[in-house]
Amino acid sequence: MVMCSFCGRREAVFIRAYSGEKLCKKCFCTSIENRVRATIAEYDMLKFDDKLLVAVSGGKDSVGLLHVLARIEKNFPKATLLAVSIDEGIKGYRDEALQIAAENCSLLGVEHHVLSFKELFGLQLDEIVQKAEKILSGERLSACAYCGVLRRRALDLAAKQLKADVLALGHNLDDVVQTFLLNVAHGDVDRLARFGAVSVNKGGMFVRRVRPFCLVPERETAFYAYLRGIRFQSVVCPYASDALRNDVRVWLNKLEQRHAGSLFTVFRSFEKIGTMMPWDKKRFNVCRGCGEPCTEGKNTCMVCEFLEKLGVLS
Ligand code: SF4
Ligand code: ZN
Ligand code: ZN
């Protein structure tokens, strides 16, 4: 029997190839919670009296993060923890996720809010996909492209409506490194400077976004949820088909298997690159349609652009 290298008293149930640690159930869970605490401190993610809004999709990462933050919040009586779920309107998928998110919030005593694409933008994602197919043909984008842009906006609006100081997202180490590489692959170099543990928010144009799980590998967020007996949705979204992200994921998994710790190294490298890049408020204009920020040189944001093309705005 392999014993836990932390307490030496219980059987190890998890081996970290990148550090050599062998952990029992209790020490594994504590180590995840401590890593989140250390990440919050390293990046100065939260203040003692912040109103923290957690984006909870119902998947293992966001629900797991909510549980960890609820534990941490107990030590900060002046802080407030809230949760928001975005209902994109994906039939046969999102309903279960919303129910799971609500169940976890009620278990933890966390106030839960739901905002839908339908109420914010006038269309559900299913309707957007159908409309795009019908009226945009060759110009239409993938469901994930619409969903990603609209969900980012929905979360920003939720944070503003609820007067949250910070928005916490459940992205784990694998997600963040994949996104760094995808930004490179898409030539979206600007995003390298503003994406990471904390999304840079110069000029206060966006709600501050933090990723307290950014130093926890996906395998470990999943195992944490399993060990803590957390209920989460494991069904995959019917639109999930980002071929490039899948290729990047497969390549990174292979890299990590052969060279343990590579994900952390890639993460730190991209962080350094990000700090070398210029990033300031000048890169944004204000959208003439909705008043939200849009890219420099444009006067319409991507949300309004999408909605105009889909015939929702004229
Ligand atoms: Fe949205 Fe794509 Fe994620 Fe489905 S897989 S929830 S469509 S971003
Ligand atoms: Zn132990
Ligand atoms: Zn706009």
Coordinates of C-alpha atoms and ligand atoms in Angstrom, one line a residue:
M1 CA 0.0 0.0 0.0
V2 CA 1.4 3.5 -0.9
M3 CA 1.0 5.9 1.9
C4 CA 0.2 9.6 1.7
S5 CA 3.5 11.6 1.6
F6 CA 1.8 14.5 3.5
C7 CA 0.3 12.9 6.6
G8 CA 1.9 9.5 6.3
R9 CA -1.2 8.0 8.0
R10 CA -3.6 7.2 5.2
E11 CA -3.4 5.4 1.9
A12 CA -2.6 7.5 -1.1
V13 CA -5.3 7.8 -3.7
F14 CA -3.6 10.3 -6.1
I15 CA -0.1 10.7 -7.4
R16 CA 1.0 14.0 -8.9
A17 CA 3.5 13.2 -11.6
Y18 CA 4.8 16.8 -11.8
S19 CA 5.6 17.0 -8.1
G20 CA 6.0 13.4 -7.0
E21 CA 3.4 13.9 -4.2
K22 CA 1.3 10.9 -3.2
L23 CA -1.9 12.1 -1.5
C24 CA -4.7 10.6 0.6
K25 CA -8.2 11.8 0.0
K26 CA -8.1 14.3 2.8
C27 CA -4.7 15.8 2.0
F28 CA -5.6 15.9 -1.7
C29 CA -8.7 18.0 -1.1
T30 CA -6.8 20.2 1.4
S31 CA -4.1 20.7 -1.2
I32 CA -6.5 21.9 -3.8
E33 CA -8.2 24.3 -1.4
N34 CA -4.7 25.6 -0.3
R35 CA -3.6 26.0 -3.9
V36 CA -6.7 28.1 -4.7
R37 CA -6.0 30.2 -1.5
A38 CA -2.4 30.7 -2.7
T39 CA -3.5 31.6 -6.2
I40 CA -5.9 34.2 -4.9
A41 CA -3.1 35.7 -2.8
E42 CA -0.4 35.5 -5.6
Y43 CA -2.6 37.4 -8.0
D44 CA -4.3 39.6 -5.5
M45 CA -7.6 38.4 -6.8
L46 CA -9.9 39.3 -4.0
K47 CA -10.2 41.9 -1.2
F48 CA -11.6 41.0 2.2
D49 CA -14.9 42.8 1.6
D50 CA -15.5 42.0 -2.1
K51 CA -18.8 41.0 -3.6
L52 CA -17.7 38.0 -5.6
L53 CA -19.9 36.6 -8.3
V54 CA -19.1 33.0 -9.4
A55 CA -20.1 32.0 -12.9
V56 CA -21.6 28.5 -12.4
S57 CA -22.4 26.5 -15.6
G58 CA -23.1 23.2 -13.7
G59 CA -19.9 21.5 -14.9
K60 CA -17.2 20.1 -12.6
D61 CA -15.0 23.1 -12.7
S62 CA -17.4 25.9 -11.9
V63 CA -19.4 23.9 -9.3
G64 CA -16.1 22.6 -7.7
L65 CA -14.8 26.2 -7.6
L66 CA -18.0 27.4 -6.0
H67 CA -17.5 24.8 -3.2
V68 CA -13.9 25.8 -2.7
L69 CA -14.8 29.5 -2.6
A70 CA -17.7 28.9 -0.2
R71 CA -15.1 27.3 2.2
I72 CA -12.7 30.1 1.8
E73 CA -15.4 32.8 2.2
K74 CA -16.1 31.5 5.7
N75 CA -12.9 33.2 6.8
F76 CA -14.0 36.5 5.3
P77 CA -17.2 37.6 7.0
K78 CA -17.3 40.9 5.2
A79 CA -17.1 39.3 1.7
T80 CA -20.3 38.2 -0.2
L81 CA -20.5 35.2 -2.5
L82 CA -23.1 35.0 -5.2
A83 CA -23.5 32.8 -8.2
V84 CA -24.9 33.3 -11.7
S85 CA -25.7 30.8 -14.4
I86 CA -26.3 31.8 -18.0
D87 CA -29.1 30.0 -19.8
E88 CA -28.0 30.1 -23.4
G89 CA -31.1 28.2 -24.5
I90 CA -29.7 24.8 -25.6
K91 CA -32.5 22.2 -25.6
G92 CA -31.8 19.0 -23.8
Y93 CA -28.6 20.3 -22.2
R94 CA -28.8 23.5 -20.3
D95 CA -31.9 22.6 -18.2
E96 CA -30.1 19.9 -16.3
A97 CA -27.1 22.1 -15.8
L98 CA -29.2 24.9 -14.4
Q99 CA -30.9 22.5 -12.0
I100 CA -27.5 21.2 -10.8
A101 CA -26.1 24.7 -10.4
A102 CA -29.2 25.7 -8.3
E103 CA -28.9 22.5 -6.2
N104 CA -25.3 23.2 -5.3
C105 CA -26.0 26.9 -4.5
S106 CA -28.9 25.9 -2.2
L107 CA -26.7 23.3 -0.5
L108 CA -24.0 26.0 0.1
G109 CA -26.5 28.7 1.0
V110 CA -25.3 30.9 -1.9
E111 CA -27.7 33.2 -3.7
H112 CA -28.2 32.0 -7.2
H113 CA -29.2 34.1 -10.3
V114 CA -30.0 33.0 -13.8
L115 CA -29.9 35.2 -16.9
S116 CA -30.9 34.0 -20.3
F117 CA -29.8 34.8 -23.8
K118 CA -33.5 35.1 -24.6
E119 CA -34.2 37.9 -22.1
L120 CA -30.9 39.7 -22.8
F121 CA -30.6 39.4 -26.6
G122 CA -34.0 38.3 -27.7
L123 CA -33.0 34.8 -29.0
Q124 CA -32.0 31.5 -27.5
L125 CA -28.8 29.9 -28.9
D126 CA -30.8 27.2 -30.6
E127 CA -32.7 29.9 -32.5
I128 CA -29.5 31.8 -33.3
V129 CA -28.0 28.6 -34.8
Q130 CA -31.2 28.0 -36.9
K131 CA -31.4 31.6 -38.0
A132 CA -27.7 31.8 -38.9
E133 CA -28.1 28.6 -41.0
K134 CA -31.1 30.0 -42.8
I135 CA -30.0 33.6 -43.5
L136 CA -26.3 33.7 -43.3
S137 CA -25.3 30.5 -45.1
G138 CA -21.6 30.8 -45.9
E139 CA -21.1 33.7 -43.5
R140 CA -22.4 31.9 -40.5
L141 CA -20.2 31.1 -37.5
S142 CA -20.1 28.1 -35.3
A143 CA -22.5 27.9 -32.4
C144 CA -19.6 28.2 -30.0
A145 CA -18.5 31.5 -31.6
Y146 CA -21.9 33.1 -31.0
C147 CA -22.2 31.5 -27.6
G148 CA -18.8 32.6 -26.4
V149 CA -19.3 36.3 -27.3
L150 CA -22.9 36.4 -26.0
R151 CA -22.0 34.6 -22.8
R152 CA -19.1 36.9 -22.1
R153 CA -21.4 39.9 -22.4
A154 CA -24.2 38.2 -20.4
L155 CA -21.7 37.6 -17.5
D156 CA -20.5 41.2 -17.7
L157 CA -24.1 42.4 -17.5
A158 CA -24.9 40.1 -14.6
A159 CA -21.9 41.3 -12.7
K160 CA -23.0 44.9 -13.3
Q161 CA -26.6 44.3 -12.4
L162 CA -25.6 42.5 -9.2
K163 CA -23.0 45.2 -8.4
A164 CA -20.3 42.5 -8.1
D165 CA -16.7 43.7 -7.7
V166 CA -15.2 40.5 -9.1
L167 CA -16.4 37.7 -11.5
A168 CA -14.8 34.3 -10.8
L169 CA -14.6 31.8 -13.6
G170 CA -14.0 28.1 -13.3
H171 CA -11.3 27.8 -15.9
N172 CA -8.6 25.3 -14.9
L173 CA -5.0 25.1 -15.9
D174 CA -5.7 23.0 -19.0
D175 CA -8.4 25.5 -20.2
V176 CA -6.2 28.5 -19.7
V177 CA -3.2 27.0 -21.5
Q178 CA -5.4 25.8 -24.4
T179 CA -6.8 29.3 -24.7
F180 CA -3.4 30.9 -24.8
L181 CA -2.4 28.5 -27.6
L182 CA -5.7 29.1 -29.4
N183 CA -5.1 32.8 -29.3
V184 CA -1.8 32.3 -31.0
A185 CA -3.3 29.9 -33.5
H186 CA -6.0 32.5 -34.3
G187 CA -3.5 35.4 -34.5
D188 CA -5.4 37.1 -31.7
V189 CA -2.2 38.3 -30.1
D190 CA -3.9 41.2 -28.2
R191 CA -5.7 38.7 -26.1
L192 CA -2.5 37.2 -24.8
A193 CA -2.0 40.4 -22.8
R194 CA -5.4 40.5 -21.2
F195 CA -6.1 36.9 -20.6
G196 CA -4.8 34.9 -17.7
A197 CA -5.2 34.4 -14.0
V198 CA -6.8 37.8 -13.9
S199 CA -8.2 39.5 -17.0
V200 CA -6.5 42.9 -17.2
N201 CA -9.1 45.6 -16.7
K202 CA -7.4 49.0 -17.4
G203 CA -9.8 51.9 -17.3
G204 CA -12.5 49.9 -15.5
M205 CA -14.3 49.0 -18.8
F206 CA -14.9 45.4 -17.9
V207 CA -15.8 43.7 -14.6
R208 CA -12.6 42.2 -13.1
R209 CA -12.4 38.5 -14.0
V210 CA -10.4 36.1 -12.0
R211 CA -9.6 32.4 -12.5
P212 CA -8.8 30.9 -9.1
F213 CA -8.5 27.4 -10.6
C214 CA -5.9 28.5 -13.1
L215 CA -3.1 26.6 -11.4
V216 CA -5.1 23.4 -10.9
P217 CA -4.9 20.8 -13.7
E218 CA -8.2 19.5 -15.1
R219 CA -7.6 16.0 -13.8
E220 CA -7.4 17.4 -10.3
T221 CA -10.5 19.6 -10.5
A222 CA -12.4 16.5 -11.6
F223 CA -10.9 14.3 -8.9
Y224 CA -11.7 17.0 -6.3
A225 CA -15.3 17.1 -7.3
Y226 CA -15.5 13.3 -7.2
L227 CA -13.9 13.1 -3.8
R228 CA -16.0 15.8 -2.3
G229 CA -19.1 14.0 -3.6
I230 CA -20.1 17.1 -5.6
R231 CA -22.9 16.7 -8.1
F232 CA -22.1 18.2 -11.5
Q233 CA -23.2 17.8 -15.1
S234 CA -21.0 15.5 -17.2
V235 CA -23.1 15.5 -20.4
V236 CA -21.3 17.4 -23.2
C237 CA -23.0 20.3 -25.0
P238 CA -24.5 19.1 -28.3
Y239 CA -22.7 22.0 -30.1
A240 CA -19.2 21.2 -28.7
S241 CA -17.1 20.7 -31.8
D242 CA -14.2 23.1 -31.6
A243 CA -11.8 20.9 -33.7
L244 CA -8.8 23.2 -33.1
R245 CA -9.3 23.3 -29.3
N246 CA -9.6 19.5 -29.3
D247 CA -6.3 19.1 -31.3
V248 CA -4.6 21.5 -28.9
R249 CA -6.0 19.6 -25.9
V250 CA -4.8 16.2 -27.3
W251 CA -1.3 17.7 -28.0
L252 CA -1.1 19.3 -24.5
N253 CA -2.2 16.0 -22.8
K254 CA 0.5 14.1 -24.6
L255 CA 3.1 16.8 -23.7
E256 CA 2.1 16.6 -20.0
Q257 CA 2.2 12.8 -20.0
R258 CA 5.6 12.7 -21.4
H259 CA 7.0 15.7 -19.7
A260 CA 5.2 16.2 -16.4
G261 CA 4.8 19.8 -15.4
S262 CA 4.8 21.2 -18.9
L263 CA 1.4 22.8 -18.5
F264 CA 2.7 24.9 -15.6
T265 CA 5.8 25.9 -17.6
V266 CA 3.7 26.9 -20.7
F267 CA 1.3 28.9 -18.4
R268 CA 4.2 30.9 -16.8
S269 CA 5.8 31.5 -20.2
F270 CA 2.6 33.0 -21.6
E271 CA 2.2 35.1 -18.5
K272 CA 5.6 36.6 -19.1
I273 CA 4.8 37.3 -22.8
G274 CA 1.6 38.9 -21.7
T275 CA 3.3 41.4 -19.4
M276 CA 5.7 42.4 -22.2
M277 CA 2.8 43.5 -24.4
P278 CA 1.3 47.0 -24.4
W279 CA -2.2 47.1 -23.2
D280 CA -4.3 50.1 -22.4
K281 CA -7.7 51.7 -22.6
K282 CA -7.0 53.2 -26.1
R283 CA -7.7 49.8 -27.6
F284 CA -11.4 50.2 -26.9
N285 CA -14.2 52.4 -28.3
V286 CA -17.7 52.5 -27.0
C287 CA -20.3 50.7 -29.2
R288 CA -22.8 53.1 -30.7
G289 CA -25.6 50.4 -30.4
C290 CA -25.3 49.3 -26.8
G291 CA -22.7 51.5 -25.1
E292 CA -20.5 48.6 -24.2
P293 CA -16.8 48.5 -25.1
C294 CA -15.7 47.5 -28.6
T295 CA -12.4 47.1 -30.4
E296 CA -10.4 50.2 -31.3
G297 CA -11.2 51.3 -34.8
K298 CA -14.8 50.0 -34.7
N299 CA -18.0 51.6 -33.5
T300 CA -20.1 48.4 -33.2
C301 CA -19.3 45.7 -30.7
M302 CA -19.4 42.0 -31.7
V303 CA -22.7 41.4 -29.9
C304 CA -24.5 44.1 -31.8
E305 CA -22.8 43.0 -35.0
F306 CA -24.1 39.4 -34.5
L307 CA -27.6 40.6 -33.6
E308 CA -27.7 43.0 -36.7
K309 CA -26.7 40.2 -39.0
L310 CA -29.3 37.9 -37.5
G311 CA -32.0 40.5 -38.0
V312 CA -32.6 41.1 -34.3
L313 CA -31.3 44.7 -34.4
S314 CA -31.8 46.9 -37.4
Ligands
SF4_1 FE1 -21.7 27.3 -25.9 FE2 -20.1 25.9 -27.4 FE3 -19.8 25.7 -24.8 FE4 -22.0 24.7 -26.0 S1 -19.8 24.0 -26.3 S2 -22.0 25.9 -24.2 S3 -22.3 26.1 -27.7 S4 -19.4 27.5 -26.1
ZN2 ZN -2.7 12.4 3.9
ZN3 ZN -22.9 46.9 -28.9

